[in-house]
């Protein structure tokens, strides 16, 4: 199932998106002493419950361990009002030319 989600489908605007991204990189190289190049990506929507009313982390229908003298009372994760979206931000070192590598290996 993971492999099916990573499958890249073709899109009619893929060529234009690649051309725009190349133009952005060319502009960044041209003015590399005056700007920064960053790539930002939103990752996952994390459900958040109300104060004093936690949200179930388990999927519906799954078993959860609970002590004998307590009941498992949490909100359904499908009906939350709030969520947090963590983002990833990469600050890229702009190379001397567009054809050079935009990725630096960790040492």
Coordinates of C-alpha atoms in Angstrom, one line a residue:
X1 CA 0.0 0.0 0.0
X2 CA 2.9 2.4 0.7
X3 CA 4.3 1.8 -2.7
X4 CA 0.9 2.7 -4.4
X5 CA 0.8 6.1 -2.6
X6 CA 4.3 6.9 -3.8
X7 CA 3.4 6.3 -7.5
X8 CA 3.9 9.4 -9.5
X9 CA 1.1 10.1 -12.0
X10 CA 1.5 12.3 -15.1
X11 CA -0.2 15.6 -15.1
X12 CA -0.8 18.0 -18.0
X13 CA 0.8 20.9 -16.1
X14 CA 3.9 18.9 -15.0
X15 CA 6.1 20.5 -17.8
X16 CA 5.0 24.0 -16.8
X17 CA 5.6 23.4 -13.1
X18 CA 9.1 22.1 -13.9
X19 CA 9.8 25.2 -16.1
X20 CA 8.6 27.6 -13.3
X21 CA 10.8 25.8 -10.8
X22 CA 13.8 26.1 -13.1
X23 CA 13.1 29.8 -13.6
X24 CA 13.0 30.2 -9.8
X25 CA 16.4 28.5 -9.5
X26 CA 17.9 30.6 -12.3
X27 CA 16.7 33.8 -10.6
X28 CA 18.1 32.6 -7.2
X29 CA 21.5 31.9 -8.8
X30 CA 21.5 35.3 -10.5
X31 CA 20.9 37.1 -7.3
X32 CA 22.5 34.6 -4.9
X33 CA 24.2 37.2 -2.8
X34 CA 20.9 39.0 -2.0
X35 CA 18.4 36.2 -1.3
X36 CA 17.7 32.9 0.3
X37 CA 16.1 29.8 -1.3
X38 CA 13.8 27.7 0.9
X39 CA 11.5 24.8 0.2
X40 CA 8.5 24.3 2.5
X41 CA 6.2 21.3 2.7
X42 CA 3.2 20.5 4.9
X43 CA 3.3 17.0 6.2
X44 CA 0.3 15.6 8.1
X45 CA -2.8 16.9 9.8
X46 CA -2.6 16.0 13.6
X47 CA -6.1 16.0 15.3
X48 CA -6.3 17.9 18.5
X49 CA -9.1 17.4 21.1
X50 CA -10.8 20.0 23.3
X51 CA -9.3 20.8 26.8
X52 CA -10.1 18.0 29.2
X53 CA -11.4 15.8 26.4
X54 CA -8.7 13.8 24.6
X55 CA -9.0 12.4 21.1
X56 CA -8.6 8.7 20.4
X57 CA -5.2 8.0 18.6
X58 CA -6.4 4.5 17.6
X59 CA -8.5 3.8 14.5
X60 CA -12.1 3.0 14.9
X61 CA -12.8 -0.6 15.8
X62 CA -9.3 -1.3 17.3
X63 CA -8.7 -2.7 20.7
X64 CA -7.1 -0.5 23.4
X65 CA -5.6 -1.6 26.7
X66 CA -7.5 -0.1 29.7
X67 CA -7.2 -0.9 33.4
X68 CA -10.1 -2.9 35.0
X69 CA -11.5 -0.1 37.2
X70 CA -11.6 2.6 34.5
X71 CA -13.4 3.3 31.3
X72 CA -12.0 4.4 28.0
X73 CA -13.7 7.7 27.3
X74 CA -12.2 9.8 24.5
X75 CA -13.5 11.7 21.5
X76 CA -13.7 10.2 18.0
X77 CA -10.8 11.4 15.9
X78 CA -13.2 11.9 12.9
X79 CA -15.1 14.8 14.6
X80 CA -12.4 17.1 15.9
X81 CA -12.6 20.9 15.5
X82 CA -8.9 21.6 15.7
X83 CA -5.8 20.3 14.1
X84 CA -2.1 21.0 13.8
X85 CA -0.2 20.8 10.5
X86 CA 3.6 20.4 11.1
X87 CA 5.7 21.8 8.2
X88 CA 9.2 21.1 7.0
X89 CA 11.4 24.0 5.8
X90 CA 14.6 23.4 4.0
X91 CA 17.0 26.3 3.6
X92 CA 19.1 25.6 0.5
X93 CA 22.6 26.8 -0.2
X94 CA 22.4 28.4 -3.6
X95 CA 25.1 27.0 -5.9
X96 CA 27.2 29.0 -8.3
X97 CA 25.4 27.6 -11.4
X98 CA 21.9 26.2 -12.0
X99 CA 23.4 22.9 -13.2
X100 CA 25.3 22.4 -10.0
X101 CA 23.9 20.3 -7.2
X102 CA 21.3 22.0 -5.0
X103 CA 21.6 19.2 -2.4
X104 CA 24.5 19.0 0.1
X105 CA 25.5 15.7 1.7
X106 CA 25.7 15.6 5.5
X107 CA 29.2 15.0 6.8

